CSV table of C-alpha atoms and ligand atoms in Angstrom, one decimal:
chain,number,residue,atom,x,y,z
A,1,UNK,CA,21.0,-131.6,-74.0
A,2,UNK,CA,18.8,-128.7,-74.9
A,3,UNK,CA,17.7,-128.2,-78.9
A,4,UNK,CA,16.8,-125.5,-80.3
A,5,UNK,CA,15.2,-124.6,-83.5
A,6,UNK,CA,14.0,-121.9,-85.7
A,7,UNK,CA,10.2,-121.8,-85.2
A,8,UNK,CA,9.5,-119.3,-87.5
A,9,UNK,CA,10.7,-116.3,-89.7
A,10,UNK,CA,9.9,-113.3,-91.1
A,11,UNK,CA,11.2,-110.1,-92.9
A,12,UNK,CA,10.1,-106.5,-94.0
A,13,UNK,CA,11.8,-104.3,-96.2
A,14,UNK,CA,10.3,-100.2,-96.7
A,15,UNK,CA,8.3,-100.1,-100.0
A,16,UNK,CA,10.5,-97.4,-101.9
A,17,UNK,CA,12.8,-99.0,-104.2
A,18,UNK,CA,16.3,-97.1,-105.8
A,19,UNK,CA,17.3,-98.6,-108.8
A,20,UNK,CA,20.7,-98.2,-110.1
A,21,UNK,CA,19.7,-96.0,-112.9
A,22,UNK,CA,18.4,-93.6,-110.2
A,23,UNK,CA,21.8,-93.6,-108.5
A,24,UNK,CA,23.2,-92.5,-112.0
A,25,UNK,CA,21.0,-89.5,-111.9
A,26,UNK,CA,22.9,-89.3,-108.5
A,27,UNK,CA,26.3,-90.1,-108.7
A,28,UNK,CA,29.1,-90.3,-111.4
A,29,UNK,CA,28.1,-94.2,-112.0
A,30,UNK,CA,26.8,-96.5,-114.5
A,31,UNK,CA,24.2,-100.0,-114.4
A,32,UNK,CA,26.6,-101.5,-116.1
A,33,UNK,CA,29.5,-100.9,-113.0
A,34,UNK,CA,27.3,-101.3,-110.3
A,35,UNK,CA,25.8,-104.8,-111.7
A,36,UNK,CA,29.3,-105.9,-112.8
A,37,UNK,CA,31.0,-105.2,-109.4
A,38,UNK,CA,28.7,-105.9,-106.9
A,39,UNK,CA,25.7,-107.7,-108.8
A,40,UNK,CA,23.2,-105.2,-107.1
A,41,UNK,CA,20.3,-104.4,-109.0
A,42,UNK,CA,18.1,-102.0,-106.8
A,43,UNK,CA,17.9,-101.3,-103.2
A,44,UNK,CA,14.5,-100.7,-100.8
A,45,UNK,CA,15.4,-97.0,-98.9
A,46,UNK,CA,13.1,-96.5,-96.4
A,47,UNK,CA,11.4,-92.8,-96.2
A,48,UNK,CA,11.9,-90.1,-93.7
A,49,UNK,CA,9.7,-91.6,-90.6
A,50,UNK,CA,9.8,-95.0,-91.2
A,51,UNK,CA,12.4,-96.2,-88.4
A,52,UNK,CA,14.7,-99.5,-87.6
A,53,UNK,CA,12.3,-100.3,-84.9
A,54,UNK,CA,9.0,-100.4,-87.7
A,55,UNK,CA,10.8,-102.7,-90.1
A,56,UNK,CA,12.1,-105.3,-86.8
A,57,UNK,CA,8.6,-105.0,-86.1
A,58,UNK,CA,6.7,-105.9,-89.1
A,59,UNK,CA,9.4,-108.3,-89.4
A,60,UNK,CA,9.3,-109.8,-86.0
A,61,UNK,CA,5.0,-110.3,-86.0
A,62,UNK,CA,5.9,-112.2,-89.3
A,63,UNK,CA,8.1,-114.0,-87.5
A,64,UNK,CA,5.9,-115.0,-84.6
A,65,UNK,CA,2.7,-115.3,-86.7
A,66,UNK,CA,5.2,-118.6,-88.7
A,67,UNK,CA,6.6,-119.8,-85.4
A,68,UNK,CA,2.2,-120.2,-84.1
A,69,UNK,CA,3.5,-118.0,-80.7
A,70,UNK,CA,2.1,-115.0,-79.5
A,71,UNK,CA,4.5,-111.8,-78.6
A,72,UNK,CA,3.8,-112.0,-75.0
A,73,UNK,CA,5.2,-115.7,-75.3
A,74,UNK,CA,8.8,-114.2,-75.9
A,75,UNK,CA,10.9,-114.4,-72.8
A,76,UNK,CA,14.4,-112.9,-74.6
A,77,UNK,CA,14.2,-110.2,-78.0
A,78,UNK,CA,17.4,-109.2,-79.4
A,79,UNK,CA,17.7,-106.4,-82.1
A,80,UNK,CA,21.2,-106.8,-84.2
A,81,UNK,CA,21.4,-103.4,-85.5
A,82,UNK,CA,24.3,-100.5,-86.9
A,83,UNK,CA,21.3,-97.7,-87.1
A,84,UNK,CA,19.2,-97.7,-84.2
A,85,UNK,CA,16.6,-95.6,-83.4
A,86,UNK,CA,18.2,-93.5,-80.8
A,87,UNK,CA,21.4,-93.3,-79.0
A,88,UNK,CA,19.3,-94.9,-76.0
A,89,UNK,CA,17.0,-96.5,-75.1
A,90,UNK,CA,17.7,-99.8,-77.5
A,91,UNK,CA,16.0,-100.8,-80.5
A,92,UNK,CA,14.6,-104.0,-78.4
A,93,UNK,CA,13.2,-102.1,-75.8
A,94,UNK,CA,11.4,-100.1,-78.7
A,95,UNK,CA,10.3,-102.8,-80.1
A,96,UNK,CA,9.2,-104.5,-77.0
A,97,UNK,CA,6.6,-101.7,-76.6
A,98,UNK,CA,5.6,-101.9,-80.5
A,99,UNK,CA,5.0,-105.4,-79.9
A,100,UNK,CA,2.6,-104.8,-76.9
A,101,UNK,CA,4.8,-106.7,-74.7
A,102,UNK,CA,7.1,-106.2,-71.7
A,103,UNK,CA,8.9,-107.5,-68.7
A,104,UNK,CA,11.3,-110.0,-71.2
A,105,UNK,CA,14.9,-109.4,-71.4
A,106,UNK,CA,15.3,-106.8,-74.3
A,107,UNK,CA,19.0,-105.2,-75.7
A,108,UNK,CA,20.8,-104.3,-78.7
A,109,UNK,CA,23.6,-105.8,-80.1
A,110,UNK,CA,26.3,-104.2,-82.5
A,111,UNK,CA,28.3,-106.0,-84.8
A,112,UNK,CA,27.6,-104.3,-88.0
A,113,UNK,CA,26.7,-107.1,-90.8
A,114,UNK,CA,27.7,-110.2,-88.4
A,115,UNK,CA,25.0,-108.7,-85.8
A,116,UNK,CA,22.1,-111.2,-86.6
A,117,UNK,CA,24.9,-113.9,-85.9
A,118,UNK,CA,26.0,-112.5,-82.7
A,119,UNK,CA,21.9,-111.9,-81.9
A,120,UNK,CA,21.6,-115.5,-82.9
A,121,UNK,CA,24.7,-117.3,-80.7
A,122,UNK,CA,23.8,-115.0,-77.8
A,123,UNK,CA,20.2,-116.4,-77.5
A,124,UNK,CA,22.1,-120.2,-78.4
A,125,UNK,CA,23.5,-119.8,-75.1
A,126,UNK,CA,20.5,-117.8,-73.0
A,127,UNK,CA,18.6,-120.9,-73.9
A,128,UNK,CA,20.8,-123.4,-73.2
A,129,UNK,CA,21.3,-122.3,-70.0
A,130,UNK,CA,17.4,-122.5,-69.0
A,131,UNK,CA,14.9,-119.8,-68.4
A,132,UNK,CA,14.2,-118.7,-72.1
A,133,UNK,CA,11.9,-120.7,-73.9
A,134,UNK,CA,11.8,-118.7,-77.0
A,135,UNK,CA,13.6,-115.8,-78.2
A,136,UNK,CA,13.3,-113.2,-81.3
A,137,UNK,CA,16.2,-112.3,-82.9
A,138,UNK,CA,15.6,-109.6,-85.6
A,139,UNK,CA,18.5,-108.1,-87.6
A,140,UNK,CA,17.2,-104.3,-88.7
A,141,UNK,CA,18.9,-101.7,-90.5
A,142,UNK,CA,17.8,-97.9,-92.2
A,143,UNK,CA,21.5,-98.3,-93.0
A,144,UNK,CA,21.1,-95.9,-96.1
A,145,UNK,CA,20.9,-93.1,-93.6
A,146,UNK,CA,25.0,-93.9,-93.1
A,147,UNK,CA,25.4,-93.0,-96.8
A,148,UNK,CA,27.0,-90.2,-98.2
A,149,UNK,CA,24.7,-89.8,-101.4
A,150,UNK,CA,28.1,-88.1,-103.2
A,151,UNK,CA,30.5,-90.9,-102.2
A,152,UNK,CA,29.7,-93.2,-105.4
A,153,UNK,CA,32.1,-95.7,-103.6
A,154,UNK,CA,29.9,-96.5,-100.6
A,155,UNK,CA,26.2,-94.9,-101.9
A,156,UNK,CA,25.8,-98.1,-104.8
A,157,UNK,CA,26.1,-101.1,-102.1
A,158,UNK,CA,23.4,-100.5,-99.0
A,159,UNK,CA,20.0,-101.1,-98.4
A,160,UNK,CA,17.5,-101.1,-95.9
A,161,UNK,CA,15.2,-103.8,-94.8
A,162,UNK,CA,14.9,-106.3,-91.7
A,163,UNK,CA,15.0,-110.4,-91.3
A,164,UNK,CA,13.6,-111.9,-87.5
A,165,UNK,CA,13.2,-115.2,-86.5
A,166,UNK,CA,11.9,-117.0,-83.4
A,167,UNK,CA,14.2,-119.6,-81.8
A,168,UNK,CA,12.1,-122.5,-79.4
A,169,UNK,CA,12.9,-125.2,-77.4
A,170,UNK,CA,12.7,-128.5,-78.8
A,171,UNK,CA,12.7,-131.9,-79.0
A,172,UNK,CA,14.9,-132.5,-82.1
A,173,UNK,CA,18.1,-130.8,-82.8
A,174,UNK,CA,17.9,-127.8,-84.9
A,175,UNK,CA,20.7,-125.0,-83.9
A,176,UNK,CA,24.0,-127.2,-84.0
A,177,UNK,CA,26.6,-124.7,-82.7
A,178,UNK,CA,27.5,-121.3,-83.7
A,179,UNK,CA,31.1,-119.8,-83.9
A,180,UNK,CA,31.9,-116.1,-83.3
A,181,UNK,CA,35.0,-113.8,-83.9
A,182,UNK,CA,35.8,-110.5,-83.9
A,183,UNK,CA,39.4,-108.4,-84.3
A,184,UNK,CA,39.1,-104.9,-83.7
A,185,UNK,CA,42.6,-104.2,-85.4
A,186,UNK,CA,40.6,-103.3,-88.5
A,187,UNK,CA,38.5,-100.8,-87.1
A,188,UNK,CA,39.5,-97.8,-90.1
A,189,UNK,CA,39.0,-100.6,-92.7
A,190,UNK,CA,35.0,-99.9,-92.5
A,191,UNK,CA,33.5,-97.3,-90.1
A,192,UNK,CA,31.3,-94.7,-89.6
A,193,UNK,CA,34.0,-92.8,-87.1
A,194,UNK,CA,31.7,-90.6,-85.7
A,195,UNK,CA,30.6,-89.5,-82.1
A,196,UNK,CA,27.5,-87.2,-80.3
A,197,UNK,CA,29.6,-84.6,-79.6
A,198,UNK,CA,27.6,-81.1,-77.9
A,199,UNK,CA,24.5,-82.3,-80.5
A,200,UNK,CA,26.7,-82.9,-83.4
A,201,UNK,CA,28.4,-86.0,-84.8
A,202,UNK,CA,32.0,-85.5,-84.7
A,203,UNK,CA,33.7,-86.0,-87.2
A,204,UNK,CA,31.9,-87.9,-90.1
A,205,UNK,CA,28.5,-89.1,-89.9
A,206,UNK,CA,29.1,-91.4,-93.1
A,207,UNK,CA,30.3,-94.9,-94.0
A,208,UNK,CA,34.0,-95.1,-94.7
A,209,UNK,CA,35.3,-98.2,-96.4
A,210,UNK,CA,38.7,-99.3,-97.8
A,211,UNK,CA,36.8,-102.1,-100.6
A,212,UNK,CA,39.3,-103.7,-101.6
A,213,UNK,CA,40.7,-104.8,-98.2
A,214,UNK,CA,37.5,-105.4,-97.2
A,215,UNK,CA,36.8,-108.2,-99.9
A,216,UNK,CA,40.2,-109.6,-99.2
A,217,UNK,CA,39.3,-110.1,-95.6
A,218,UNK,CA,35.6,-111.0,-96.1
A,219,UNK,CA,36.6,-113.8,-98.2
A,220,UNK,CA,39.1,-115.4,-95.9
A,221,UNK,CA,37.2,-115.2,-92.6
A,222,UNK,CA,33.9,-116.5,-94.2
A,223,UNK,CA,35.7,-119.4,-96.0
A,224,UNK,CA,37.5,-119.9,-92.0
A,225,UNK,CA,34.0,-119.8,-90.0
A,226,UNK,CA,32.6,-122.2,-92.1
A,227,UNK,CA,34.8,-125.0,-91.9
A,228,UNK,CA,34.9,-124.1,-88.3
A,229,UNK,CA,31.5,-124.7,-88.1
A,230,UNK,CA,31.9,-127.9,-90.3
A,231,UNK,CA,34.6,-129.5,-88.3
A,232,UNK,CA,32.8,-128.8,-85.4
A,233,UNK,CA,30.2,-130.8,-86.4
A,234,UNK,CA,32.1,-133.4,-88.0
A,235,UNK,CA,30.4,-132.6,-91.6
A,236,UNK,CA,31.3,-132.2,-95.1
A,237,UNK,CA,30.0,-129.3,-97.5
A,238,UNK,CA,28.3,-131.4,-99.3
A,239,UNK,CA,26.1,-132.7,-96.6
A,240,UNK,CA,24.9,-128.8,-96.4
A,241,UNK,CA,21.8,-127.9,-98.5
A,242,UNK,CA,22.0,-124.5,-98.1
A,243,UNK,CA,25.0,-121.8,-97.6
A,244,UNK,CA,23.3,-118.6,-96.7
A,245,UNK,CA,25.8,-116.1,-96.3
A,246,UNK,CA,25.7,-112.3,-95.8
A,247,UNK,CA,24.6,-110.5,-98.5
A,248,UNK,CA,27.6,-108.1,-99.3
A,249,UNK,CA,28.1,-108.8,-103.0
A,250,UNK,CA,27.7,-111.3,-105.8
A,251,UNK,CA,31.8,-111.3,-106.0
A,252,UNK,CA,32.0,-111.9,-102.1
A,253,UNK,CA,29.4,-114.8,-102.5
A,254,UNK,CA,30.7,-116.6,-105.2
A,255,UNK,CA,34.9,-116.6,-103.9
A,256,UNK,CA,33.0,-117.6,-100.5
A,257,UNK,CA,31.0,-120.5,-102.5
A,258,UNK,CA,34.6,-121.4,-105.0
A,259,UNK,CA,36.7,-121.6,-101.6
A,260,UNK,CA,34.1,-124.0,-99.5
A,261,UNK,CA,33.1,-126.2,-102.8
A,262,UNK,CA,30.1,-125.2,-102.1
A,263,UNK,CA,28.1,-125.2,-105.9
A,264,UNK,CA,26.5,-121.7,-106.5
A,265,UNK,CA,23.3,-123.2,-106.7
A,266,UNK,CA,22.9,-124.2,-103.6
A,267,UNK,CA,23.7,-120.4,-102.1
A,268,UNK,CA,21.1,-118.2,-101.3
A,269,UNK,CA,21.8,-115.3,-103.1
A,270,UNK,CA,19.2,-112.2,-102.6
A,271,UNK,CA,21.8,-109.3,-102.6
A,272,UNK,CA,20.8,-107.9,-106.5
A,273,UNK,CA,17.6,-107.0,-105.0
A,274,UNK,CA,18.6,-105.9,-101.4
A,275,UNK,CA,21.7,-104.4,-101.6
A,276,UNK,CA,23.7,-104.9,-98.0
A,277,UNK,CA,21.5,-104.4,-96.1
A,278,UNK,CA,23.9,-105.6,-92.9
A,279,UNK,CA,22.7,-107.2,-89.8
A,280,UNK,CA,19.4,-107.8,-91.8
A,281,UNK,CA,20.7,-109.8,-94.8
A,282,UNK,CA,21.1,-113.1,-93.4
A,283,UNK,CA,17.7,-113.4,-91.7
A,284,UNK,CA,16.4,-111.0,-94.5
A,285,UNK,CA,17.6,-114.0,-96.9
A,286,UNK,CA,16.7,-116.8,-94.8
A,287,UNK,CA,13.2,-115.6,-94.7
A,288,UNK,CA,13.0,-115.1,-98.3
A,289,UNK,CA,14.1,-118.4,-99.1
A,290,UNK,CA,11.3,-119.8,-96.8
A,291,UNK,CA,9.0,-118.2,-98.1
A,292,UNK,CA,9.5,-119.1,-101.8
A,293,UNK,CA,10.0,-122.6,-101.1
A,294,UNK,CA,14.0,-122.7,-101.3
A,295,UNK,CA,14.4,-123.4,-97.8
A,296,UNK,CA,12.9,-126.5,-96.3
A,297,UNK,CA,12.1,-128.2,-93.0
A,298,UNK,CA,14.7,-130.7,-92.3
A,299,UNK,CA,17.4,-129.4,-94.3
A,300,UNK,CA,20.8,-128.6,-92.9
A,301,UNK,CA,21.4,-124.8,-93.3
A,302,UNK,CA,25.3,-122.3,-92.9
A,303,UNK,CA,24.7,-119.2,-92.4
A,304,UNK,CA,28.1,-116.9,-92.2
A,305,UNK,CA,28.5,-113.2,-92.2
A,306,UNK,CA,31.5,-110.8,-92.0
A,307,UNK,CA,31.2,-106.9,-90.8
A,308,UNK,CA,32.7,-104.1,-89.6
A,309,UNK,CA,35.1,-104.4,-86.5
A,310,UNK,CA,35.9,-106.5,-88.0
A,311,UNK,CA,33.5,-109.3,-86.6
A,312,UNK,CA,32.8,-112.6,-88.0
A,313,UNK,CA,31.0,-115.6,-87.4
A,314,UNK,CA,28.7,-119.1,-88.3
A,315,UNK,CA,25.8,-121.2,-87.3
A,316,UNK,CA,25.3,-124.4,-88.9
A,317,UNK,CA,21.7,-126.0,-88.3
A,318,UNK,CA,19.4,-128.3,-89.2
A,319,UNK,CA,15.9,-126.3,-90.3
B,1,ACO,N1,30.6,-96.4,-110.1
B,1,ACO,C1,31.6,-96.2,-111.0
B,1,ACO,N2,32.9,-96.2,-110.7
B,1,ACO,C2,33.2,-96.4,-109.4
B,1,ACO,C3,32.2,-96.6,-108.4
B,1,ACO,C4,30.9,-96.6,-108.8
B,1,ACO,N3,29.9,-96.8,-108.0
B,1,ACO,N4,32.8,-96.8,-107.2
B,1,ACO,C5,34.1,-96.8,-107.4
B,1,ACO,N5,34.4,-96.5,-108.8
B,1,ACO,C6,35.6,-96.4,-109.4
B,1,ACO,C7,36.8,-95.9,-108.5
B,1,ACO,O1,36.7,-94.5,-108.3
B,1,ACO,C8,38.0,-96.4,-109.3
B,1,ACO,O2,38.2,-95.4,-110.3
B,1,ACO,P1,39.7,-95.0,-110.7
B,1,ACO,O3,40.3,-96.3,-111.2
B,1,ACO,O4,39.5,-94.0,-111.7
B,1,ACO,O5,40.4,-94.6,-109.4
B,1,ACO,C9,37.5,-97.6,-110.0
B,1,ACO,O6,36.1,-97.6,-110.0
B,1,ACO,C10,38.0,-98.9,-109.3
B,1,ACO,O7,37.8,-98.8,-107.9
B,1,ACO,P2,38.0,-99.9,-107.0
B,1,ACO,O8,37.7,-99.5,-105.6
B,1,ACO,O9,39.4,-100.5,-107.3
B,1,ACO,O10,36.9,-101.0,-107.5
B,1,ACO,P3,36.8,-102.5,-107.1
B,1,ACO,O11,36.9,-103.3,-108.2
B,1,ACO,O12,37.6,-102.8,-105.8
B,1,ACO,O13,35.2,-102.5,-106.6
B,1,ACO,C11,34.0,-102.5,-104.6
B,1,ACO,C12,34.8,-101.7,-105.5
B,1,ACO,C13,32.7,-103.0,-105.4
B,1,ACO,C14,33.6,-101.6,-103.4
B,1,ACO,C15,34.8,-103.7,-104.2
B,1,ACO,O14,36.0,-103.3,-103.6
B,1,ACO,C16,34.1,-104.5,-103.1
B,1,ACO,O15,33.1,-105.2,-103.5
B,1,ACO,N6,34.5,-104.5,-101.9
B,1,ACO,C17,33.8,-105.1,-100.8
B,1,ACO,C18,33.2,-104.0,-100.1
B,1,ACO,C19,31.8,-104.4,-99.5
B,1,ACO,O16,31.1,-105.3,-99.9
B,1,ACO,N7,31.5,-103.6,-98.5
B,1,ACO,C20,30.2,-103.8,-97.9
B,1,ACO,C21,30.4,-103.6,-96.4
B,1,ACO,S1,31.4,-104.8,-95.8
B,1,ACO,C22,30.6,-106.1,-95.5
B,1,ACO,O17,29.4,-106.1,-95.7
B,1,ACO,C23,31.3,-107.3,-95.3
């Protein structure tokens, strides 16, 4: 059978940080609500110019420069993204030619906050059915540019940023299997229902969000996917080291952590400095527990992720 494993990640996030007591200058809101509902401290925005192709980018050379490959090495790049750069061409393809590279296969994929999942389960199978040796898959978002800066319901929980990693060929099992959903019933539940319509987006530009039924949902599907990645595996929570979930809210993470028996400690939890930043977080938090030593080679890893569409999914594997 074919392994795979993570050779390498890497992240960016735009240098411009919002704090919460900015958004109060903003919006009818308070510290004090924003920390106590969603546990989000600050969010990076990024500026007028810099686009979802720049942070997959810087993230993706990090990435590479981890895994010891060179970009022209990459026979298959996926970009996960909700905000891409243009209505066409796709993000990958942008980021193809940022890289310096090209004749690889190169798309987009959309689903929302689960993308980086779907990026990730799509290259699974790519590779294990031969010609792809390795693959970047980069989850990138300017996701605040879906915010209405009025709508103190939505404006508090999103940030920008972008996660990458490289997936090789090798000879030890690293990616154990990855599970994917979707149910497209509970499309008005989170959406940004708009269209290019004769140069304008008809009719709302902005995210629209029912909370409430969102953290209802969130919390059953991620709790599902992840004993479906378990029992697929035939393992026990406990045998996991790491649960590395999407980064939504602190609320979302710990029902997500209470339901699995998973102990808090052992999630990675990077959202009160983030935001959501969708089909960034996981790899955004993946990368940053890599880098500060959380994460280590060997260990056996869950990451989960619920989004709009709905879509959900898992990948359990061993680092
Ligand atoms: N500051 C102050 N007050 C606020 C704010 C804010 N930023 N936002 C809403 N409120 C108010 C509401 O207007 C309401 O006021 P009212 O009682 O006078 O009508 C009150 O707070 C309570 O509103 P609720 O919506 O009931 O608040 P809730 O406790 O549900 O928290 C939240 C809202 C944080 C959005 C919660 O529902 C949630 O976390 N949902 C999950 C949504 C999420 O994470 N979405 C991310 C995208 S989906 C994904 O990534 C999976």
């Amino acid at each position: 059978m074919t392994h795979i494993r993570i050779s390498g990640t890497g992240s960016a996030l735009p240098p411009r940080i919002v704090s919460n007591h900015d958004l109060e200058q903003r919006v009818n809101t308070s510290d004090a609500w924003i920390r106590e509902r969603t546990g989000i401290e600050q969010r990076h925005v990024a500026d007028e110019g810099i686009m979802t192709s720049d942070l997959a980018t810087q993230a993706a050379r990090a990435a590479l420069d981890a895994a010891g490959i060179a970009a022209s090495d990459v026979d298959l790049l996926i970009v996960a993204t909700t905000t891409p750069d243009m209505v066409f061409p796709s993000t990958a393809c942008i980021v193809q030619a940022k890289l310096g590279i090209g004749g690889c296969i190169a798309f987009d994929i959309q689903a929302v906050c689960t993308g980086f999942l779907y990026g990730l389960a799509t290259a699974e199978r790519f590779m294990r059915a031969g010609g792809v040796r390795h693959a970047l898959v980069i989850g990138a978002e300017t996701f605040t540019r879906l915010l209405d800066w009025n709508d103190r319901g939505t404006c508090v929980l999103f940030g920008d940023g972008a996660g990458a990693v490289v997936l090789s060929l090798a000879d030890q099992p690293g990616l154990l299997s990855s599970h994917l959903h979707a149910d497209g019933h509970h499309v008005g539940m989170l959406c940004v229902p708009g269209h290019v319509d004769g140069g304008r987006i008809q009719p709302s530009p902005f995210v629209h969000m029912d909370g409430q039924a969102v953290f209802k949902f969130a919390v059953r599907v991620l709790d599902e996917v992840c004993r479906e990645a378990l029992a697929a595996n035939d393992c026990s929570i406990d045998a996991v080291d790491w649960l590395i979930p999407h980064q939504a809210n602190t609320r979302i993470l710990s029902s997500t952590a209470r339901r699995l028996g998973i102990d808090e400690q052992r999630v990675v939890v990077t959202v009160p400095k983030h935001g959501n930043t969708s089909a960034a977080s996981v790899p955004l938090a993946l990368d940053t527990a890599v880098r500060d030593g959380r994460v280590q080679r060997g260990q056996l890893l869950l990451l989960t992720a619920v989004g709009g569409g709905f879509t959900w999914g898992s990948a359990l594997l061993r680092f």
